[in-house]
mmCIF file with all atom_site columns, C-alpha atoms in Angstrom:
data_model
loop_
_atom_site.group_PDB
_atom_site.id
_atom_site.type_symbol
_atom_site.label_atom_id
_atom_site.label_alt_id
_atom_site.label_comp_id
_atom_site.label_asym_id
_atom_site.label_entity_id
_atom_site.label_seq_id
_atom_site.pdbx_PDB_ins_code
_atom_site.Cartn_x
_atom_site.Cartn_y
_atom_site.Cartn_z
_atom_site.occupancy
_atom_site.B_iso_or_equiv
_atom_site.pdbx_formal_charge
_atom_site.auth_seq_id
_atom_site.auth_comp_id
_atom_site.auth_asym_id
_atom_site.auth_atom_id
_atom_site.pdbx_PDB_model_num
ATOM 1   C CA . MET A 1 1   ? 9.421  -54.337 64.914 1.00 51.00 ? 1299 MET A CA 1
ATOM 2   C CA . ALA A 1 2   ? 11.679 -52.440 67.350 1.00 51.00 ? 1300 ALA A CA 1
ATOM 3   C CA . ASN A 1 3   ? 13.900 -55.475 67.833 1.00 53.00 ? 1301 ASN A CA 1
ATOM 4   C CA . GLY A 1 4   ? 14.061 -56.212 64.144 1.00 53.00 ? 1302 GLY A CA 1
ATOM 5   C CA . HIS A 1 5   ? 12.080 -59.419 64.531 1.00 52.00 ? 1303 HIS A CA 1
ATOM 6   C CA . GLY A 1 6   ? 8.727  -58.089 63.326 1.00 50.00 ? 1304 GLY A CA 1
ATOM 7   C CA . ALA A 1 7   ? 6.533  -60.909 62.103 1.00 44.00 ? 1305 ALA A CA 1
ATOM 8   C CA . ASP A 1 8   ? 9.361  -63.428 62.572 1.00 46.00 ? 1306 ASP A CA 1
ATOM 9   C CA . GLY A 1 9   ? 9.294  -62.722 66.297 1.00 44.00 ? 1307 GLY A CA 1
ATOM 10  C CA . ASP A 1 10  ? 5.572  -63.472 66.246 1.00 46.00 ? 1308 ASP A CA 1
ATOM 11  C CA . ARG A 1 11  ? 6.235  -66.808 64.547 1.00 43.00 ? 1309 ARG A CA 1
ATOM 12  C CA . ASP A 1 12  ? 8.904  -67.613 67.154 1.00 42.00 ? 1310 ASP A CA 1
ATOM 13  C CA . ARG A 1 13  ? 6.427  -66.966 69.952 1.00 42.00 ? 1311 ARG A CA 1
ATOM 14  C CA . GLU A 1 14  ? 4.022  -69.392 68.369 1.00 44.00 ? 1312 GLU A CA 1
ATOM 15  C CA . SER A 1 15  ? 6.590  -72.015 67.355 1.00 45.00 ? 1313 SER A CA 1
ATOM 16  C CA . ASP A 1 16  ? 5.927  -74.269 70.341 1.00 45.00 ? 1314 ASP A CA 1
ATOM 17  C CA . GLY A 1 17  ? 2.442  -74.875 68.986 1.00 46.00 ? 1315 GLY A CA 1
ATOM 18  C CA . SER A 1 18  ? 0.694  -73.495 72.039 1.00 47.00 ? 1316 SER A CA 1
ATOM 19  C CA . GLY A 1 19  ? 0.397  -69.945 70.742 1.00 50.00 ? 1317 GLY A CA 1
ATOM 20  C CA . THR A 1 20  ? 1.400  -68.749 74.220 1.00 51.00 ? 1318 THR A CA 1
ATOM 21  C CA . GLY A 1 21  ? 4.891  -67.627 73.338 1.00 52.00 ? 1319 GLY A CA 1
ATOM 22  C CA . ASP A 1 22  ? 6.534  -70.136 75.701 1.00 69.00 ? 1320 ASP A CA 1
ATOM 23  C CA . SER A 1 23  ? 9.262  -71.280 73.294 1.00 88.00 ? 1321 SER A CA 1
ATOM 24  C CA . ALA A 1 24  ? 12.807 -70.252 74.186 1.00 87.00 ? 1322 ALA A CA 1
ATOM 25  C CA . ALA A 1 25  ? 13.044 -68.157 71.021 1.00 87.00 ? 1323 ALA A CA 1
ATOM 26  C CA . GLY A 1 26  ? 9.682  -66.545 71.776 1.00 87.00 ? 1324 GLY A CA 1
ATOM 27  C CA . ARG A 1 27  ? 10.700 -65.664 75.329 1.00 89.00 ? 1325 ARG A CA 1
ATOM 28  C CA . GLU A 1 28  ? 13.965 -64.209 74.074 1.00 89.00 ? 1326 GLU A CA 1
ATOM 29  C CA . ALA A 1 29  ? 12.151 -62.115 71.458 1.00 90.00 ? 1327 ALA A CA 1
ATOM 30  C CA . VAL A 1 30  ? 9.815  -60.768 74.141 1.00 92.00 ? 1328 VAL A CA 1
ATOM 31  C CA . ARG A 1 31  ? 12.802 -59.963 76.393 1.00 92.00 ? 1329 ARG A CA 1
ATOM 32  C CA . VAL A 1 32  ? 14.594 -58.142 73.564 1.00 91.00 ? 1330 VAL A CA 1
ATOM 33  C CA . ASP A 1 33  ? 11.392 -56.203 72.821 1.00 93.00 ? 1331 ASP A CA 1
ATOM 34  C CA . ARG A 1 34  ? 11.164 -55.138 76.476 1.00 94.00 ? 1332 ARG A CA 1
ATOM 35  C CA . VAL A 1 35  ? 14.804 -53.995 76.517 1.00 93.00 ? 1333 VAL A CA 1
ATOM 36  C CA . MET A 1 36  ? 14.372 -52.056 73.269 1.00 93.00 ? 1334 MET A CA 1
ATOM 37  C CA . ASP A 1 37  ? 11.153 -50.522 74.582 1.00 94.00 ? 1335 ASP A CA 1
ATOM 38  C CA . GLY A 1 38  ? 12.958 -49.535 77.785 1.00 94.00 ? 1336 GLY A CA 1
ATOM 39  C CA . LEU A 1 39  ? 15.761 -47.881 75.805 1.00 94.00 ? 1337 LEU A CA 1
ATOM 40  C CA . ARG A 1 40  ? 13.239 -46.057 73.622 1.00 94.00 ? 1338 ARG A CA 1
ATOM 41  C CA . ALA A 1 41  ? 11.331 -44.867 76.690 1.00 95.00 ? 1339 ALA A CA 1
ATOM 42  C CA . PHE A 1 42  ? 14.537 -43.731 78.404 1.00 94.00 ? 1340 PHE A CA 1
ATOM 43  C CA . GLY A 1 43  ? 15.495 -41.786 75.265 1.00 93.00 ? 1341 GLY A CA 1
ATOM 44  C CA . ALA A 1 44  ? 12.058 -40.187 75.137 1.00 95.00 ? 1342 ALA A CA 1
ATOM 45  C CA . ASN A 1 45  ? 12.285 -39.243 78.813 1.00 94.00 ? 1343 ASN A CA 1
ATOM 46  C CA . TYR A 1 46  ? 15.756 -37.771 78.325 1.00 91.00 ? 1344 TYR A CA 1
ATOM 47  C CA . THR A 1 47  ? 14.426 -35.723 75.412 1.00 91.00 ? 1345 THR A CA 1
ATOM 48  C CA . GLU A 1 48  ? 11.587 -34.534 77.648 1.00 94.00 ? 1346 GLU A CA 1
ATOM 49  C CA . PHE A 1 49  ? 14.080 -33.474 80.350 1.00 92.00 ? 1347 PHE A CA 1
ATOM 50  C CA . THR A 1 50  ? 15.940 -31.445 77.721 1.00 92.00 ? 1348 THR A CA 1
ATOM 51  C CA . ARG A 1 51  ? 12.669 -29.908 76.483 1.00 94.00 ? 1349 ARG A CA 1
ATOM 52  C CA . ARG A 1 52  ? 11.735 -28.903 80.031 1.00 95.00 ? 1350 ARG A CA 1
ATOM 53  C CA . PHE A 1 53  ? 15.238 -27.491 80.579 1.00 95.00 ? 1351 PHE A CA 1
ATOM 54  C CA . ALA A 1 54  ? 14.662 -25.384 77.458 1.00 95.00 ? 1352 ALA A CA 1
ATOM 55  C CA . THR A 1 55  ? 11.339 -24.121 78.788 1.00 96.00 ? 1353 THR A CA 1
ATOM 56  C CA . TRP A 1 56  ? 12.882 -23.461 82.211 1.00 95.00 ? 1354 TRP A CA 1
ATOM 57  C CA . LEU A 1 57  ? 15.616 -21.339 80.598 1.00 94.00 ? 1355 LEU A CA 1
ATOM 58  C CA . GLY A 1 58  ? 13.328 -19.767 77.992 1.00 94.00 ? 1356 GLY A CA 1
ATOM 59  C CA . LEU A 1 59  ? 15.246 -21.364 75.122 1.00 94.00 ? 1357 LEU A CA 1
ATOM 60  C CA . HIS A 1 60  ? 14.302 -23.212 71.979 1.00 93.00 ? 1358 HIS A CA 1
ATOM 61  C CA . SER A 1 61  ? 14.668 -26.976 72.506 1.00 93.00 ? 1359 SER A CA 1
ATOM 62  C CA . THR A 1 62  ? 17.506 -27.194 69.965 1.00 95.00 ? 1360 THR A CA 1
ATOM 63  C CA . ASP A 1 63  ? 19.423 -24.467 71.817 1.00 96.00 ? 1361 ASP A CA 1
ATOM 64  C CA . ALA A 1 64  ? 18.935 -26.294 75.114 1.00 95.00 ? 1362 ALA A CA 1
ATOM 65  C CA . ALA A 1 65  ? 20.036 -29.602 73.560 1.00 94.00 ? 1363 ALA A CA 1
ATOM 66  C CA . ALA A 1 66  ? 23.209 -27.884 72.335 1.00 96.00 ? 1364 ALA A CA 1
ATOM 67  C CA . LEU A 1 67  ? 23.791 -26.349 75.753 1.00 96.00 ? 1365 LEU A CA 1
ATOM 68  C CA . VAL A 1 68  ? 23.359 -29.761 77.403 1.00 95.00 ? 1366 VAL A CA 1
ATOM 69  C CA . GLU A 1 69  ? 25.912 -31.224 74.973 1.00 96.00 ? 1367 GLU A CA 1
ATOM 70  C CA . ILE A 1 70  ? 28.374 -28.431 75.802 1.00 97.00 ? 1368 ILE A CA 1
ATOM 71  C CA . LEU A 1 71  ? 27.875 -28.922 79.554 1.00 95.00 ? 1369 LEU A CA 1
ATOM 72  C CA . TYR A 1 72  ? 28.181 -32.702 79.283 1.00 94.00 ? 1370 TYR A CA 1
ATOM 73  C CA . ALA A 1 73  ? 31.364 -32.525 77.195 1.00 95.00 ? 1371 ALA A CA 1
ATOM 74  C CA . GLU A 1 74  ? 32.897 -30.146 79.731 1.00 94.00 ? 1372 GLU A CA 1
ATOM 75  C CA . ASP A 1 75  ? 31.956 -32.492 82.572 1.00 93.00 ? 1373 ASP A CA 1
ATOM 76  C CA . GLN A 1 76  ? 33.707 -35.318 80.701 1.00 94.00 ? 1374 GLN A CA 1
ATOM 77  C CA . GLY A 1 77  ? 36.836 -33.185 80.273 1.00 94.00 ? 1375 GLY A CA 1
ATOM 78  C CA . THR A 1 78  ? 36.451 -33.042 76.493 1.00 94.00 ? 1376 THR A CA 1
ATOM 79  C CA . PRO A 1 79  ? 34.977 -29.659 75.578 1.00 94.00 ? 1377 PRO A CA 1
ATOM 80  C CA . LEU A 1 80  ? 33.440 -29.408 72.134 1.00 94.00 ? 1378 LEU A CA 1
ATOM 81  C CA . SER A 1 81  ? 34.407 -27.434 69.088 1.00 93.00 ? 1379 SER A CA 1
ATOM 82  C CA . PRO A 1 82  ? 31.630 -25.895 66.992 1.00 94.00 ? 1380 PRO A CA 1
ATOM 83  C CA . ALA A 1 83  ? 32.139 -28.628 64.364 1.00 94.00 ? 1381 ALA A CA 1
ATOM 84  C CA . ARG A 1 84  ? 31.793 -31.413 66.930 1.00 94.00 ? 1382 ARG A CA 1
ATOM 85  C CA . LEU A 1 85  ? 28.695 -29.755 68.420 1.00 96.00 ? 1383 LEU A CA 1
ATOM 86  C CA . SER A 1 86  ? 27.243 -29.538 64.924 1.00 95.00 ? 1384 SER A CA 1
ATOM 87  C CA . GLU A 1 87  ? 27.603 -33.332 64.624 1.00 92.00 ? 1385 GLU A CA 1
ATOM 88  C CA . ARG A 1 88  ? 26.147 -33.950 68.087 1.00 92.00 ? 1386 ARG A CA 1
ATOM 89  C CA . VAL A 1 89  ? 22.990 -31.906 67.467 1.00 94.00 ? 1387 VAL A CA 1
ATOM 90  C CA . SER A 1 90  ? 22.658 -32.755 63.757 1.00 90.00 ? 1388 SER A CA 1
ATOM 91  C CA . LEU A 1 91  ? 22.793 -29.211 62.430 1.00 94.00 ? 1389 LEU A CA 1
ATOM 92  C CA . SER A 1 92  ? 24.673 -27.709 59.517 1.00 94.00 ? 1390 SER A CA 1
ATOM 93  C CA . SER A 1 93  ? 27.711 -25.589 60.325 1.00 93.00 ? 1391 SER A CA 1
ATOM 94  C CA . GLY A 1 94  ? 25.748 -22.454 59.403 1.00 95.00 ? 1392 GLY A CA 1
ATOM 95  C CA . ALA A 1 95  ? 22.804 -23.341 61.648 1.00 96.00 ? 1393 ALA A CA 1
ATOM 96  C CA . THR A 1 96  ? 25.230 -24.197 64.458 1.00 96.00 ? 1394 THR A CA 1
ATOM 97  C CA . ALA A 1 97  ? 26.941 -20.811 64.085 1.00 95.00 ? 1395 ALA A CA 1
ATOM 98  C CA . ILE A 1 98  ? 23.575 -19.040 64.442 1.00 97.00 ? 1396 ILE A CA 1
ATOM 99  C CA . LEU A 1 99  ? 22.646 -21.215 67.439 1.00 96.00 ? 1397 LEU A CA 1
ATOM 100 C CA . LEU A 1 100 ? 26.007 -20.466 69.129 1.00 97.00 ? 1398 LEU A CA 1
ATOM 101 C CA . LYS A 1 101 ? 25.529 -16.751 68.563 1.00 96.00 ? 1399 LYS A CA 1
ATOM 102 C CA . ARG A 1 102 ? 22.139 -16.943 70.331 1.00 96.00 ? 1400 ARG A CA 1
ATOM 103 C CA . LEU A 1 103 ? 23.598 -18.912 73.261 1.00 96.00 ? 1401 LEU A CA 1
ATOM 104 C CA . GLU A 1 104 ? 26.531 -16.520 73.526 1.00 95.00 ? 1402 GLU A CA 1
ATOM 105 C CA . GLN A 1 105 ? 24.301 -13.418 73.410 1.00 95.00 ? 1403 GLN A CA 1
ATOM 106 C CA . ALA A 1 106 ? 22.088 -14.961 76.119 1.00 94.00 ? 1404 ALA A CA 1
ATOM 107 C CA . GLY A 1 107 ? 25.182 -15.362 78.290 1.00 94.00 ? 1405 GLY A CA 1
ATOM 108 C CA . HIS A 1 108 ? 25.003 -19.178 78.377 1.00 96.00 ? 1406 HIS A CA 1
ATOM 109 C CA . ILE A 1 109 ? 28.273 -20.002 76.616 1.00 96.00 ? 1407 ILE A CA 1
ATOM 110 C CA . VAL A 1 110 ? 31.656 -18.531 75.817 1.00 94.00 ? 1408 VAL A CA 1
ATOM 111 C CA . ARG A 1 111 ? 33.969 -19.340 72.937 1.00 93.00 ? 1409 ARG A CA 1
ATOM 112 C CA . THR A 1 112 ? 37.616 -19.678 73.856 1.00 90.00 ? 1410 THR A CA 1
ATOM 113 C CA . ARG A 1 113 ? 40.857 -20.331 72.025 1.00 88.00 ? 1411 ARG A CA 1
ATOM 114 C CA . GLU A 1 114 ? 42.685 -22.788 74.252 1.00 81.00 ? 1412 GLU A CA 1
ATOM 115 C CA . SER A 1 115 ? 44.686 -24.646 71.633 1.00 76.00 ? 1413 SER A CA 1
ATOM 116 C CA . ALA A 1 116 ? 48.147 -23.761 70.408 1.00 76.00 ? 1414 ALA A CA 1
ATOM 117 C CA . ASP A 1 117 ? 46.394 -23.541 67.055 1.00 78.00 ? 1415 ASP A CA 1
ATOM 118 C CA . ARG A 1 118 ? 44.533 -20.238 67.552 1.00 75.00 ? 1416 ARG A CA 1
ATOM 119 C CA . ARG A 1 119 ? 42.044 -21.180 64.824 1.00 80.00 ? 1417 ARG A CA 1
ATOM 120 C CA . VAL A 1 120 ? 40.565 -23.893 67.077 1.00 84.00 ? 1418 VAL A CA 1
ATOM 121 C CA . VAL A 1 121 ? 37.537 -22.662 69.020 1.00 91.00 ? 1419 VAL A CA 1
ATOM 122 C CA . THR A 1 122 ? 36.475 -24.388 72.238 1.00 93.00 ? 1420 THR A CA 1
ATOM 123 C CA . LEU A 1 123 ? 32.932 -24.069 73.564 1.00 96.00 ? 1421 LEU A CA 1
ATOM 124 C CA . ARG A 1 124 ? 32.510 -23.547 77.296 1.00 95.00 ? 1422 ARG A CA 1
ATOM 125 C CA . SER A 1 125 ? 29.500 -22.922 79.475 1.00 95.00 ? 1423 SER A CA 1
ATOM 126 C CA . SER A 1 126 ? 29.419 -19.506 81.083 1.00 95.00 ? 1424 SER A CA 1
ATOM 127 C CA . PRO A 1 127 ? 29.947 -19.207 84.830 1.00 93.00 ? 1425 PRO A CA 1
ATOM 128 C CA . ALA A 1 128 ? 26.323 -18.026 85.147 1.00 93.00 ? 1426 ALA A CA 1
ATOM 129 C CA . ILE A 1 129 ? 24.700 -21.051 83.481 1.00 95.00 ? 1427 ILE A CA 1
ATOM 130 C CA . ARG A 1 130 ? 26.474 -23.866 85.327 1.00 91.00 ? 1428 ARG A CA 1
ATOM 131 C CA . PRO A 1 131 ? 24.709 -23.290 88.687 1.00 94.00 ? 1429 PRO A CA 1
ATOM 132 C CA . ARG A 1 132 ? 21.364 -23.149 86.894 1.00 94.00 ? 1430 ARG A CA 1
ATOM 133 C CA . ALA A 1 133 ? 22.100 -26.400 85.044 1.00 93.00 ? 1431 ALA A CA 1
ATOM 134 C CA . ILE A 1 134 ? 23.158 -28.053 88.310 1.00 92.00 ? 1432 ILE A CA 1
ATOM 135 C CA . ALA A 1 135 ? 19.959 -26.846 89.993 1.00 95.00 ? 1433 ALA A CA 1
ATOM 136 C CA . PHE A 1 136 ? 17.839 -28.238 87.156 1.00 95.00 ? 1434 PHE A CA 1
ATOM 137 C CA . PHE A 1 137 ? 19.626 -31.544 86.590 1.00 93.00 ? 1435 PHE A CA 1
ATOM 138 C CA . GLY A 1 138 ? 20.607 -32.145 90.237 1.00 94.00 ? 1436 GLY A CA 1
ATOM 139 C CA . PRO A 1 139 ? 17.531 -34.245 91.098 1.00 95.00 ? 1437 PRO A CA 1
ATOM 140 C CA . TYR A 1 140 ? 17.963 -36.187 87.845 1.00 93.00 ? 1438 TYR A CA 1
ATOM 141 C CA . SER A 1 141 ? 21.622 -36.941 88.633 1.00 93.00 ? 1439 SER A CA 1
ATOM 142 C CA . GLU A 1 142 ? 20.842 -37.960 92.215 1.00 96.00 ? 1440 GLU A CA 1
ATOM 143 C CA . ARG A 1 143 ? 18.032 -40.318 91.189 1.00 95.00 ? 1441 ARG A CA 1
ATOM 144 C CA . MET A 1 144 ? 20.088 -41.880 88.422 1.00 94.00 ? 1442 MET A CA 1
ATOM 145 C CA . ALA A 1 145 ? 22.989 -42.448 90.847 1.00 95.00 ? 1443 ALA A CA 1
ATOM 146 C CA . GLU A 1 146 ? 20.578 -44.049 93.335 1.00 96.00 ? 1444 GLU A CA 1
ATOM 147 C CA . ALA A 1 147 ? 19.137 -46.306 90.639 1.00 95.00 ? 1445 ALA A CA 1
ATOM 148 C CA . MET A 1 148 ? 22.585 -47.378 89.425 1.00 95.00 ? 1446 MET A CA 1
ATOM 149 C CA . ALA A 1 149 ? 23.779 -48.059 92.993 1.00 96.00 ? 1447 ALA A CA 1
ATOM 150 C CA . ALA A 1 150 ? 21.383 -51.017 93.096 1.00 96.00 ? 1448 ALA A CA 1
ATOM 151 C CA . TYR A 1 151 ? 23.634 -52.877 90.635 1.00 96.00 ? 1449 TYR A CA 1
ATOM 152 C CA . SER A 1 152 ? 27.005 -54.517 91.244 1.00 96.00 ? 1450 SER A CA 1
ATOM 153 C CA . PRO A 1 153 ? 30.135 -53.221 89.521 1.00 95.00 ? 1451 PRO A CA 1
ATOM 154 C CA . GLN A 1 154 ? 30.087 -56.365 87.350 1.00 97.00 ? 1452 GLN A CA 1
ATOM 155 C CA . GLU A 1 155 ? 26.502 -55.676 86.256 1.00 96.00 ? 1453 GLU A CA 1
ATOM 156 C CA . ILE A 1 156 ? 27.389 -52.067 85.474 1.00 95.00 ? 1454 ILE A CA 1
ATOM 157 C CA . GLN A 1 157 ? 30.328 -53.343 83.420 1.00 96.00 ? 1455 GLN A CA 1
ATOM 158 C CA . HIS A 1 158 ? 27.929 -55.571 81.446 1.00 96.00 ? 1456 HIS A CA 1
ATOM 159 C CA . PHE A 1 159 ? 25.587 -52.602 80.910 1.00 94.00 ? 1457 PHE A CA 1
ATOM 160 C CA . GLU A 1 160 ? 28.516 -50.498 79.668 1.00 95.00 ? 1458 GLU A CA 1
ATOM 161 C CA . LYS A 1 161 ? 29.529 -53.210 77.208 1.00 96.00 ? 1459 LYS A CA 1
ATOM 162 C CA . PHE A 1 162 ? 25.929 -53.682 76.055 1.00 94.00 ? 1460 PHE A CA 1
ATOM 163 C CA . LEU A 1 163 ? 25.339 -49.964 75.549 1.00 94.00 ? 1461 LEU A CA 1
ATOM 164 C CA . GLY A 1 164 ? 28.730 -49.586 73.850 1.00 94.00 ? 1462 GLY A CA 1
ATOM 165 C CA . THR A 1 165 ? 27.785 -52.331 71.412 1.00 95.00 ? 1463 THR A CA 1
ATOM 166 C CA . LEU A 1 166 ? 24.425 -50.689 70.711 1.00 93.00 ? 1464 LEU A CA 1
ATOM 167 C CA . ARG A 1 167 ? 26.098 -47.325 70.161 1.00 91.00 ? 1465 ARG A CA 1
ATOM 168 C CA . THR A 1 168 ? 28.693 -48.792 67.785 1.00 94.00 ? 1466 THR A CA 1
ATOM 169 C CA . THR A 1 169 ? 25.931 -50.557 65.889 1.00 93.00 ? 1467 THR A CA 1
ATOM 170 C CA . MET A 1 170 ? 23.860 -47.373 65.611 1.00 90.00 ? 1468 MET A CA 1
ATOM 171 C CA . ASP A 1 171 ? 26.909 -45.321 64.550 1.00 89.00 ? 1469 ASP A CA 1
ATOM 172 C CA . ALA A 1 172 ? 27.667 -47.854 61.808 1.00 91.00 ? 1470 ALA A CA 1
ATOM 173 C CA . LEU A 1 173 ? 24.044 -47.892 60.630 1.00 89.00 ? 1471 LEU A CA 1
ATOM 174 C CA . LEU A 1 174 ? 23.913 -44.102 60.500 1.00 86.00 ? 1472 LEU A CA 1
ATOM 175 C CA . ALA A 1 175 ? 27.221 -43.927 58.621 1.00 87.00 ? 1473 ALA A CA 1
ATOM 176 C CA . HIS A 1 176 ? 26.479 -46.675 56.126 1.00 87.00 ? 1474 HIS A CA 1
ATOM 177 C CA . GLU A 1 177 ? 22.933 -47.948 55.594 1.00 85.00 ? 1475 GLU A CA 1
ATOM 178 C CA . TYR A 1 178 ? 21.416 -44.564 56.537 1.00 86.00 ? 1476 TYR A CA 1
ATOM 179 C CA . GLY A 1 179 ? 24.311 -42.355 55.408 1.00 81.00 ? 1477 GLY A CA 1
ATOM 180 C CA . SER A 1 180 ? 22.316 -40.771 52.623 1.00 82.00 ? 1478 SER A CA 1
ATOM 181 C CA . GLY A 1 181 ? 19.021 -40.560 54.485 1.00 81.00 ? 1479 GLY A CA 1
ATOM 182 C CA . GLY A 1 182 ? 17.910 -44.169 54.606 1.00 80.00 ? 1480 GLY A CA 1
ATOM 183 C CA . PRO A 1 183 ? 17.765 -47.420 52.736 1.00 80.00 ? 1481 PRO A CA 1
ATOM 184 C CA . THR A 1 184 ? 16.276 -47.561 49.261 1.00 80.00 ? 1482 THR A CA 1
ATOM 185 C CA . PRO A 1 185 ? 12.511 -47.987 49.611 1.00 82.00 ? 1483 PRO A CA 1
ATOM 186 C CA . PRO A 1 186 ? 11.065 -51.163 48.133 1.00 84.00 ? 1484 PRO A CA 1
ATOM 187 C CA . THR A 1 187 ? 9.348  -50.760 44.817 1.00 84.00 ? 1485 THR A CA 1
ATOM 188 C CA . PRO A 1 188 ? 5.602  -51.377 44.922 1.00 82.00 ? 1486 PRO A CA 1
#
């Protein structure tokens, strides 16, 4: 069901009459299932890295996920505001404020006012946390770079397009079909 085919995908695999799944549609459904399973597994592994980072720092997993988002945004040159962080970690503004207070008191982040509009708060990692994050995620970054180096720039470009399409699709689903929690359940 991960690829959206569900039982239809099963019918496609059997449509050549052999029941072996050798039809073109059946092979494609199996390939899509493997890609979706790979993405799910990668997401689960990434979540596990964040959980272990939390344990390593002695933080709650939500606090570590927020810290990772702050570090990542800084690395991309687009530091987060509290409101943007709230969206990224799916917390209310009140819960985000409490989380930021904990991270600030632990010495992991600082809030700055870098904009001409002094009301705008920018979240930055503290100088003390960055070396610890680099020490923890260094092996991860090195291995990921090694894995990606096996692919040509053209293949990487295709991956970027593919992942961009998936992200846009998921964003649209979350905003529309799942905007109020999920689709209407079928009536029994």
